[in-house]
XYZ file of C-alpha atoms in Angstrom:
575
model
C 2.120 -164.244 100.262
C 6.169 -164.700 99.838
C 8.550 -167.093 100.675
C 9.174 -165.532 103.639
C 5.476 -166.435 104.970
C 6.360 -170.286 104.042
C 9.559 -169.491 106.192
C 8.071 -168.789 109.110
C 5.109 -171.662 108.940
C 2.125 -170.277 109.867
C 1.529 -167.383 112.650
C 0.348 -168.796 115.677
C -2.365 -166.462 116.646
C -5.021 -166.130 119.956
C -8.017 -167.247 118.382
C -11.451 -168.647 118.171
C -11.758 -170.435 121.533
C -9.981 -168.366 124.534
C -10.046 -165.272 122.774
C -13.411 -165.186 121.553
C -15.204 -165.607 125.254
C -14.626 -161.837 126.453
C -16.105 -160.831 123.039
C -18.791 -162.581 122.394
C -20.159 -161.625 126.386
C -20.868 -158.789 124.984
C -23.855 -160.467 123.471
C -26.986 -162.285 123.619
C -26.861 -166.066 122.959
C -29.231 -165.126 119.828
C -27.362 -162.569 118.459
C -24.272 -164.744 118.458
C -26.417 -167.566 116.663
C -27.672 -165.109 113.658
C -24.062 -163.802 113.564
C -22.846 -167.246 113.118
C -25.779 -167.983 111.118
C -24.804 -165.182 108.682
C -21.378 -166.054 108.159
C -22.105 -169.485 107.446
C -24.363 -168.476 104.720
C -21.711 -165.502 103.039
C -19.289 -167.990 103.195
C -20.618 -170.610 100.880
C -20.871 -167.993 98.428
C -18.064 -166.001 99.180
C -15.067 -168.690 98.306
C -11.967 -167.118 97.622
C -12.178 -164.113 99.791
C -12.414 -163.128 103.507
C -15.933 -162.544 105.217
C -16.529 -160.530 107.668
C -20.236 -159.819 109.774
C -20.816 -156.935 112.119
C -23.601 -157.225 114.720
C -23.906 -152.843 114.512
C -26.405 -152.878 117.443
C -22.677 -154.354 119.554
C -20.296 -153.927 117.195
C -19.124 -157.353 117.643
C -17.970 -159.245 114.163
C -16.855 -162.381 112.754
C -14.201 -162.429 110.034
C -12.825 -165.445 108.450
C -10.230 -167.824 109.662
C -7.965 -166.843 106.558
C -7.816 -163.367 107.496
C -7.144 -163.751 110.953
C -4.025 -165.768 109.624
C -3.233 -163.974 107.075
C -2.994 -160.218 108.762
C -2.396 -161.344 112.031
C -5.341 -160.153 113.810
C -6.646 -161.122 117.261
C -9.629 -163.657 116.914
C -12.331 -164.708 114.498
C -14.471 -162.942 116.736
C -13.720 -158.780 117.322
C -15.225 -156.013 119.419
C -14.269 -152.941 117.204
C -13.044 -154.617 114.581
C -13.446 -151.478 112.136
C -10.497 -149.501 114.675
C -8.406 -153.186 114.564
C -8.541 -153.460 110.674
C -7.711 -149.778 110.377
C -4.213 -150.696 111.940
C -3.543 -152.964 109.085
C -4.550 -150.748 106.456
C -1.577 -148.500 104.675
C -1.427 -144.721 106.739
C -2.187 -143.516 102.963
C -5.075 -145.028 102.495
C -6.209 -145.166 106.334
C -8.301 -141.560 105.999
C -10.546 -143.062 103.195
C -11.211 -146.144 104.567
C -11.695 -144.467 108.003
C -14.515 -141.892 106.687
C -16.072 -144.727 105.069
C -16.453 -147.143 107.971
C -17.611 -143.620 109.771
C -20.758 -143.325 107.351
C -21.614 -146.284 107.837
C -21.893 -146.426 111.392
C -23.455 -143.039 111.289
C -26.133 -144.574 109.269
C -24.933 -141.580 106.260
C -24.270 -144.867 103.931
C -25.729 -148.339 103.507
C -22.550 -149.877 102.204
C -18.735 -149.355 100.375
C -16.969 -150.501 97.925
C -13.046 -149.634 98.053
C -9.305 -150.848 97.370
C -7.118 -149.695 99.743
C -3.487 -152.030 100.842
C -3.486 -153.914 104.826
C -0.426 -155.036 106.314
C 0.191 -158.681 106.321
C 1.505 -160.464 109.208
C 5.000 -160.720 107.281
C 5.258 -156.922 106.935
C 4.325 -156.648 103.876
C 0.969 -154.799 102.375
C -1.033 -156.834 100.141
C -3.818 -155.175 97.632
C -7.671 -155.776 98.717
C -10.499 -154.951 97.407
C -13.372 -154.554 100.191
C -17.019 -154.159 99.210
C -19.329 -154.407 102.137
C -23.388 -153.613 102.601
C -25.846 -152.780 105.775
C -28.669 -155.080 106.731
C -31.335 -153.352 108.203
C -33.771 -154.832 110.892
C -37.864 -154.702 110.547
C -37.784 -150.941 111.495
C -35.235 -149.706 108.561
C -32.373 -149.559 111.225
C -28.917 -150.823 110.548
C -28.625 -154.179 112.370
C -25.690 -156.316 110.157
C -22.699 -154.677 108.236
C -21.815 -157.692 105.616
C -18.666 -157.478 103.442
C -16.209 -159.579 101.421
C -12.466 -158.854 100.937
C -10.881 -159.500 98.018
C -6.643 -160.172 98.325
C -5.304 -159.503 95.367
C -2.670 -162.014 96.218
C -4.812 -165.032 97.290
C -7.433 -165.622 95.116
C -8.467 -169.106 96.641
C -7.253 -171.942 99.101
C -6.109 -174.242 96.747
C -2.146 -174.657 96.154
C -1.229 -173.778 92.647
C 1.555 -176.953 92.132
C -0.803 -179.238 93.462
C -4.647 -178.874 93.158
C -4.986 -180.196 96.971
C -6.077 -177.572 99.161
C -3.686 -175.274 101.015
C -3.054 -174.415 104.764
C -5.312 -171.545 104.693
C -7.877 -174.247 103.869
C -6.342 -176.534 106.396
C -7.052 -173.945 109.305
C -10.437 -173.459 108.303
C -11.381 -176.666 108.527
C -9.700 -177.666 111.472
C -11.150 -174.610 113.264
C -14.456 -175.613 111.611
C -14.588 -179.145 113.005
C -13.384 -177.701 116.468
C -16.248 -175.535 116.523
C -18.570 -178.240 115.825
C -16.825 -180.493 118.304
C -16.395 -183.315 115.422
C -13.300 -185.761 116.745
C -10.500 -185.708 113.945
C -6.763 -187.390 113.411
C -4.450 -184.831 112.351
C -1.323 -186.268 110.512
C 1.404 -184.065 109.507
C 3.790 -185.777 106.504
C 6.853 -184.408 104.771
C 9.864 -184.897 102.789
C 13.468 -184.669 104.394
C 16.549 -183.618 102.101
C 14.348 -182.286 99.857
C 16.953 -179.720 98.515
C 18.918 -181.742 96.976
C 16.835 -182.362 94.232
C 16.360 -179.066 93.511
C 20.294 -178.570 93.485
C 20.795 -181.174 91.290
C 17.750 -181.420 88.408
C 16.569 -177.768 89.463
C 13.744 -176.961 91.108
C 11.123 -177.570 87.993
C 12.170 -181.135 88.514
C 11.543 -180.748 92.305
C 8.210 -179.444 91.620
C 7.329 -182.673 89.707
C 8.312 -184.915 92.129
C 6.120 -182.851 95.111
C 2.972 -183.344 92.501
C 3.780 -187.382 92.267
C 4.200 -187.072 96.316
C 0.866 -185.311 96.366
C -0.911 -186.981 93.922
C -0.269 -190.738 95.660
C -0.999 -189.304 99.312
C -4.048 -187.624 97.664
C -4.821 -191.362 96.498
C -4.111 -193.061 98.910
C -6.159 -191.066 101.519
C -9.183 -191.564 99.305
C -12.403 -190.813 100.848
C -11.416 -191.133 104.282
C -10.021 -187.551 104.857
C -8.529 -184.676 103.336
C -5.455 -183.789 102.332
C -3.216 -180.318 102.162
C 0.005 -178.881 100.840
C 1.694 -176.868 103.337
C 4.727 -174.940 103.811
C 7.851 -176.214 101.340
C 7.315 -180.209 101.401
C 5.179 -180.260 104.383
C 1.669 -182.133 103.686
C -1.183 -182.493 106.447
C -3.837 -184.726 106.151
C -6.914 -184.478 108.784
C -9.387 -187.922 108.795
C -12.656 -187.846 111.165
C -12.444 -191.800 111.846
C -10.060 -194.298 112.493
C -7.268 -195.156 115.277
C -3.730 -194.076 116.211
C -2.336 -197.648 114.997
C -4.701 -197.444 111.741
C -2.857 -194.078 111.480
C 0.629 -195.732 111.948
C 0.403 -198.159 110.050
C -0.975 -196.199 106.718
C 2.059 -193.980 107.688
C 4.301 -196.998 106.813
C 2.667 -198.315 103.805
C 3.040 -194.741 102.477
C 6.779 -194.451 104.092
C 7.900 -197.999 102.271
C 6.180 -196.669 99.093
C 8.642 -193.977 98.850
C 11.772 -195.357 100.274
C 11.120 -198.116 97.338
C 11.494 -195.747 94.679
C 8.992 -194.461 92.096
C 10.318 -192.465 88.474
C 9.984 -189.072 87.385
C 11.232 -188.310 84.117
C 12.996 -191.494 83.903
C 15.028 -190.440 86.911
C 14.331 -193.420 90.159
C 13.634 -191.320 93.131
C 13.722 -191.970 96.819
C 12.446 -189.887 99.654
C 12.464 -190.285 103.205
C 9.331 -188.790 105.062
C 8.835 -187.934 108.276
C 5.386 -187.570 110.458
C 3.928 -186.387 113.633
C 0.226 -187.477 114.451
C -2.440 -185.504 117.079
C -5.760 -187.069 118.067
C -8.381 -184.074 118.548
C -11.340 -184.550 121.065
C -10.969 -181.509 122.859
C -12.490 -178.722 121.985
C -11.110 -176.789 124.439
C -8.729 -175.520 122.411
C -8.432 -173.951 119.178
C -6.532 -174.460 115.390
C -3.268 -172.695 116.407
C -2.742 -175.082 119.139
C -3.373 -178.044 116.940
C -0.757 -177.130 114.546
C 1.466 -176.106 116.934
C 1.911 -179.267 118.479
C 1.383 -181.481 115.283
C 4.669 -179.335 113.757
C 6.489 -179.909 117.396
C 5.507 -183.966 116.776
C 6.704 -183.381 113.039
C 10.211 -181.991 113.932
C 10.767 -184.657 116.854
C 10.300 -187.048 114.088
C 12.591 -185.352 111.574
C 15.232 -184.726 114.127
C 15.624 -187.221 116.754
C 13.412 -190.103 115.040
C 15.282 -191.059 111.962
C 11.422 -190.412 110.293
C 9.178 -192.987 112.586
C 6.031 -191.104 113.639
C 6.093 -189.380 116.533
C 2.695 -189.336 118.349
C 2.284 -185.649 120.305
C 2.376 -187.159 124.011
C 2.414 -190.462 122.628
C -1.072 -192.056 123.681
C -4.468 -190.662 124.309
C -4.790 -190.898 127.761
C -6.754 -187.877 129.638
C -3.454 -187.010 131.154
C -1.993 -186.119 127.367
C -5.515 -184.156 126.510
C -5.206 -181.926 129.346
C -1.502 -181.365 128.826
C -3.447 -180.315 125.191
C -5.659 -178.064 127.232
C -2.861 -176.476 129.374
C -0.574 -175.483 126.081
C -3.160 -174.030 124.533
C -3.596 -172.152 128.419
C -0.402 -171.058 128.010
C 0.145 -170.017 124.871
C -2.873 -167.858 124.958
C -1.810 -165.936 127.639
C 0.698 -163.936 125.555
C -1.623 -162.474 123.569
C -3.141 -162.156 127.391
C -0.590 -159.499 127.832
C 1.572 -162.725 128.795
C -0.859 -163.332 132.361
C 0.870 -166.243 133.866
C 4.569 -165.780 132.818
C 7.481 -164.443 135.043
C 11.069 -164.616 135.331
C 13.899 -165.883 137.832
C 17.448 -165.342 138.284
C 20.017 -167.458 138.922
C 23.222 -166.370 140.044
C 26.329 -166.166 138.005
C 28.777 -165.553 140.968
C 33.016 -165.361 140.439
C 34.931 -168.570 140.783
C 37.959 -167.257 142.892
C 35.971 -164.248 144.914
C 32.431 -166.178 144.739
C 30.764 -162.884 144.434
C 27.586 -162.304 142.541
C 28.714 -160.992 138.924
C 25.539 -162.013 136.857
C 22.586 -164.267 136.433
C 20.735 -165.812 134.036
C 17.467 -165.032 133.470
C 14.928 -168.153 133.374
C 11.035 -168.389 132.109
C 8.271 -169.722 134.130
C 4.385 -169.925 134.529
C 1.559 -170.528 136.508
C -2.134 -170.295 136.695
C -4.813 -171.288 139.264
C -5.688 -174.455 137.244
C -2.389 -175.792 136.231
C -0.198 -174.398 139.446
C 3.450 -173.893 138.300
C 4.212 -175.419 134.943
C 7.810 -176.432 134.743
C 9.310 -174.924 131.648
C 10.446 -178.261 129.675
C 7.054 -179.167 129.306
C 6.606 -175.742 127.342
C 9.572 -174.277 126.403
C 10.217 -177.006 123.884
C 6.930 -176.690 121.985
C 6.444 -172.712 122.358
C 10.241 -172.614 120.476
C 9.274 -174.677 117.412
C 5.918 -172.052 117.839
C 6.164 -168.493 115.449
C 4.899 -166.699 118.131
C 7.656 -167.177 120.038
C 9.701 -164.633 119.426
C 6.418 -162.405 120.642
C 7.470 -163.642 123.652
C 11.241 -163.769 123.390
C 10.994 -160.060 123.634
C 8.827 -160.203 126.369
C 11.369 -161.936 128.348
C 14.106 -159.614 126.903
C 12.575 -156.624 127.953
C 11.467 -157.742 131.395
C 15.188 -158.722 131.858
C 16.340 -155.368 131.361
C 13.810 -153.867 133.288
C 14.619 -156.113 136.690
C 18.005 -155.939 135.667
C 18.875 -152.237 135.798
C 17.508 -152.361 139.626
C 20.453 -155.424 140.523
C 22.947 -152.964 139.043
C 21.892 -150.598 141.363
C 23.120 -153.151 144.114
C 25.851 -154.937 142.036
C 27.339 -152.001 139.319
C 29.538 -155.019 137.634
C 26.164 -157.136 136.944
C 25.535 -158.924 134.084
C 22.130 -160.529 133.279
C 22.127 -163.231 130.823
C 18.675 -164.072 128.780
C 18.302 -167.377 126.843
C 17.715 -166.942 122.923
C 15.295 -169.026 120.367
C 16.532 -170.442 116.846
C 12.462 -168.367 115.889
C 13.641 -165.178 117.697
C 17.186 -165.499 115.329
C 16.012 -165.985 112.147
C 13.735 -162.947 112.405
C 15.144 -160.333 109.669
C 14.982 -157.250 112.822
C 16.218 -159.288 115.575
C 19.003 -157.413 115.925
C 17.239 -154.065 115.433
C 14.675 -155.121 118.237
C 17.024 -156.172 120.905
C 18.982 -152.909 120.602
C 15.206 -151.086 120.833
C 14.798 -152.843 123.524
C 18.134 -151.209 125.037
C 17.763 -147.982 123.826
C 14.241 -148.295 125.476
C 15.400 -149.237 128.820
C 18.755 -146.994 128.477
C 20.482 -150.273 129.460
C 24.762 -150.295 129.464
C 25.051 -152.986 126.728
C 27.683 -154.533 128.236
C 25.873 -155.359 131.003
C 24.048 -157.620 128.591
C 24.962 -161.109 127.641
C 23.088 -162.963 125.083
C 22.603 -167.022 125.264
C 22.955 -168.797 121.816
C 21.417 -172.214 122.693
C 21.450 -176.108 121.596
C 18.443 -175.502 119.499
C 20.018 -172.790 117.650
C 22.056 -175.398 115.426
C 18.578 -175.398 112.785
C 20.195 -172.134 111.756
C 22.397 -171.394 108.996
C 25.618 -170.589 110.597
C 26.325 -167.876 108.250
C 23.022 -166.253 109.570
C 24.184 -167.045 113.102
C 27.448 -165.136 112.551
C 25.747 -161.891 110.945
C 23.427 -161.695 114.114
C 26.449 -162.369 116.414
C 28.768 -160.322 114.952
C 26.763 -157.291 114.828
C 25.567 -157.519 118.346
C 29.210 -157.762 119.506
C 29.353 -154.283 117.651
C 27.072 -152.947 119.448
C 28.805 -153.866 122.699
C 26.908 -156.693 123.543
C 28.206 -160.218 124.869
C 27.564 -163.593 123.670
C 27.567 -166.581 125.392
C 27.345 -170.430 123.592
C 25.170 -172.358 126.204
C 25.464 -176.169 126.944
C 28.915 -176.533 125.163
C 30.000 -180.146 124.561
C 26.007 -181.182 123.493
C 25.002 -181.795 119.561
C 25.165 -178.223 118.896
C 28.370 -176.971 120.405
C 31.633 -178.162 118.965
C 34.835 -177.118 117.964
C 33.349 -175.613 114.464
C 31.149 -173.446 115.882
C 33.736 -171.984 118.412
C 36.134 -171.605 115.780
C 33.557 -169.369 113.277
C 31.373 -167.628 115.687
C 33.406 -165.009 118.162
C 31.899 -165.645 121.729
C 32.773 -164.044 124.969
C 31.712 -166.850 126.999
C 31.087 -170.421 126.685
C 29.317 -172.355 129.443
C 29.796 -175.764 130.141
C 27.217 -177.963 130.312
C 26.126 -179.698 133.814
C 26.249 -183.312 132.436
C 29.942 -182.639 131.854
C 30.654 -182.205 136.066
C 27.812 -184.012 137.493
C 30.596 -186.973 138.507
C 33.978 -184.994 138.508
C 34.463 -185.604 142.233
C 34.840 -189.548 141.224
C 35.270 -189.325 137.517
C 38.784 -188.592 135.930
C 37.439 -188.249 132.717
C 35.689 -185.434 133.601
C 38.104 -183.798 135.047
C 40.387 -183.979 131.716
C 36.973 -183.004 129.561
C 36.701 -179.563 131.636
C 40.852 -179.359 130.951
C 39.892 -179.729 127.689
C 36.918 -177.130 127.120
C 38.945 -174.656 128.909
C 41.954 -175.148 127.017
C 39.551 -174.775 123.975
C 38.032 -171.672 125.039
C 41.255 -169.462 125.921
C 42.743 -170.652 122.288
C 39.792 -168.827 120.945
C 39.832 -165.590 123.606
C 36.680 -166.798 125.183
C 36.290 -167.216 129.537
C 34.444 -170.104 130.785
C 30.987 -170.859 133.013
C 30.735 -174.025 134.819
C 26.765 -174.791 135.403
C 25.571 -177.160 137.521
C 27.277 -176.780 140.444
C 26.121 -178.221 143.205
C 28.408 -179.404 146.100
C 31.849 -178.081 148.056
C 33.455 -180.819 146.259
C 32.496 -179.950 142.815
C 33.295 -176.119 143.782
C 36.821 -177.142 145.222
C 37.950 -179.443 141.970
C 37.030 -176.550 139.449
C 38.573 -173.825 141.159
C 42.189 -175.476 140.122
C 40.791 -174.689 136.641
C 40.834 -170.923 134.975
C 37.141 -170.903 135.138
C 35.810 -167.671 135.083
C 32.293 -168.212 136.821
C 30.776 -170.477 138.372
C 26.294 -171.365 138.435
C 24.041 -173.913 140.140
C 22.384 -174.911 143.044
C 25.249 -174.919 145.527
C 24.892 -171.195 145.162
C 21.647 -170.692 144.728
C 18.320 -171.876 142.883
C 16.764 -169.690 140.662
C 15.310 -166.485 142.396
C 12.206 -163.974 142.026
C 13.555 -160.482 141.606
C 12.654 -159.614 145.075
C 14.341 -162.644 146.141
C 17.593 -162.228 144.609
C 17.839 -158.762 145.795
C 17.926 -159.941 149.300
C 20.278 -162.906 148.340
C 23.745 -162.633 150.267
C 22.445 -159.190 151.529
């Protein structure tokens, strides 16, 4: 796979434990037994390449984790997987491999052998060679259709630089130990500033130093776990005994190690490391969830930690595995056709005439189990998540959709819908937000795009080609919580923004505090040097209203007005 692959993590897929329960009721308990039982056996002898059984009699198979990952598909476990895997597969090769799966589910041919080039989940087709044979029951009757494929590019699961074994071997076994409901600490370690190195010795030098990294974690885990190389300098290590503090603490003997300094080439190096730590003993939920939320513990530790280990949820109280269970709820429902999620509106309304002029659209979602599930406790993890920006156009699209009926009622309306730093970074973001338009026939001006607090993980160059070329296209852009980490003075003054909206913390106390008062003079002030109008959020009393209004604010947002509304709701607000 490219770089772009290692750019994007790992693809967060619906897999092996929600997914797979439609599927497999398709079946008989001892069907699904053999089935296992089958692929269990092809795999030990099939290392290297992707397995896949076929139960013909229900056309239900079993394909290897490393596929699944690899090309993007639904689950380990398929109904149909022969029409799924024919999506992949190139449109010029698609009639040969389609007559060919036909024969043998006609019962014309007892196996294949074939090369033919499947789209990978970066876009990209890869080179496989598929060879594949019938089983046939006591009666001469076709029961199993067995098969290996071959990608060209990925020969095995064991990193090239390294020796240890890669993240394609990671999933396996953590899906592996899942299904066999064996208790595990998964530790996720990496290097900070890494690129450095490589800017100033080159990146063969770089490559050394990530061998002497792997080679002492590899060490020093011994025979008490396994290790992996990951994406860039990110290593994962998954133990079956032990305790959060053992964990901890073997964190810090490695973390001193390094912060000592150790030679390569005669040069002294020092890294600092960061971590993020998950205790598994629910099987409830499935590999994507696990790395999911070790890589959201990772980044809190890289980000707001300073590099001390960030336990996800901190302790393993039942409270923190069932907050396990209910992301791994909620991320499977959008490949659910996103069952659970809706949007609400809040109103943007004008600060002199206090009429409604926009609103901002905001995520929820809610089950039977888990009731309403207020979005901090997801939005935060599902951002740092690569399928994210799955749903990011989800919400876009719905936004439209609900929004062309309020212009019906309000034709100056403006809906505003929150973006991810995962939905930017996409190479056809901007190509599938003005699809999205086209596909709604929505006036693009009636559309204002939220850059957020998170987006400052971008490179601001990248930020300005997406901004710039939305603008072009008509339309607006809005910097959310201005006056946080993120927002500052640089990023006004490079990126061209029609509005900027003020975060709530800055007017929570202007009624008794002068010095807010002079910060809001300030922002505004700030804003018209650069041509952009202002949004006060958080508004929530007369007073707050009143003070503000001897400010050119454009609009004004919060609970004073209004709290965010269901469609059906906001039409009838102020009606």
């Amino acid at each position: 796979m490219g770089d772009l692959w290692y750019n994007y993590c790992i693809i967060i897929l619906w897999g092996a434990i929600m997914g797979n329960n439609d599927v497999l009721d398709r079946m008989p308990e001892r069907r699904i037994k053999k089935l296992d039982r089958l692929f269990e056996a092809f795999s030990i002898v099939a290392e290297g390449t992707y397995v896949y059984i076929c139960d013909m009699r229900y056309d239900v198979s079993r394909w290897s984790a490393s596929a699944v990952i690899t090309f993007g598909l639904p689950s380990e476990y398929m109904y149909a997987a022969g029409e799924i895997w024919e999506e992949k597969i190139h449109p010029d090769d698609r009639e040969t491999y389609h007559k060919g799966i036909e024969e043998i589910f006609s019962g014309t041919s007892l196996g294949h052998d074939m090369q033919y080039r499947a789209k990978n989940i970066e876009g990209n087709y890869d080179v496989c060679t598929c060879r594949g044979t019938v089983l046939l029951d006591d009666n001469d009757n076709p029961d199993y259709f067995v098969g290996v494929i071959r990608n060209q590019g990925i020969h095995s699961h064991v990193d090239a630089l390294t020796g240890l074994r890669n993240q394609y071997g990671m999933m396996e076994d953590l899906q592996y130990n899942i299904s066999n409901q064996t208790e595990m600490l998964f530790t996720m370690v990496g290097i900070s500033h890494f690129s450095e190195y490589n800017e100033v010795y080159g990146y063969h030098f770089g490559n050394k130093i990530l061998q002497n990294f792997a080679r002492y974690i590899y060490d020093f885990v011994g025979n008490t776990g396994s290790v992996y190389r990951l994406d860039g300098t990110k290593f994962a290590i998954i133990s079956k005994s032990g305790s959060a503090e053992l964990v901890k603490q073997n964190y810090e003997k490695i973390r001193n190690h390094f912060r000592k300094g150790f030679k390569v080439e005669d040069k002294d190096i020092i890294l600092d490391l960061n971590a993020g730590f998950l205790f598994i003993n629910n099987f409830s939920i499935d590999y994507q969830t696990v790395y999911s939320c070790a890589n959201f513990a990772y980044s809190e530790s890289k980000q707001r930690k300073q590099g001390d280990m960030v336990f996800f949820a901190n302790d393993l109280t039942d409270d923190n595995r069932f907050r396990l269970e209910k992301f791994h709820a909620i991320r499977g429902s959008i490949m659910q056709n996103f069952e659970g999620f809706f949007l609400v509106y809040q109103p943007v309304v004008d600060s002199n005439t206090e009429k409604l002029i926009g609103a901002e659209a905001l995520l929820r979602w809610k089950n039977d189990k888990y009731g309403l599930v207020p979005p901090d406790e997801f939005i935060p993890l599902l951002e740092k998540d690569p399928l994210f920006p799955e749903l990011g156009e989800w919400i876009l699209k719905r936004a439209l959709r609900d929004a062309k009926e309020i212009i019906k009622k309000y034709p100056d309306f403006v809906i505003n819908v929150n973006l991810s730093y995962t939905q930017l970074e996409k190479p056809d973001f901007v190509e599938m937000v003005i699809r999205s338009i086209e596909e709604y026939d929505f006036p693009t001006n009636h559309l204002c795009l939220e850059i957020t607090e998170r987006c400052r993980l971008l490179n601001l160059e990248l930020l300005k080609n997406v901004v710039v070329n939305l603008r072009g296209h008509g339309v607006q852009i809005a910097l959310d919580d201005f006056g946080t980490g993120f927002s500052s003075v640089g990023i006004v003054k490079n990126l061209p923004f029609d509005t900027i909206k003020i975060d709530r913390s800055f007017v929570m106390r202007i009624e008794e505090d002068d010095k807010e008062k002079e910060l809001i003079e300030h922002f505004v002030n700030l804003a018209a040097t650069f041509g952009a109008r202002v949004c006060v959020e958080g508004i929530e009393t007369e007073g707050m209203k009143r003070i503000l209004k001897n400010y050119p604010v454009k609009s004004f947002q919060g609970y004073y007005y209004a709290k965010p509304l269901i469609l059906e709701d906001f039409l009838k607000w102020r009606s």
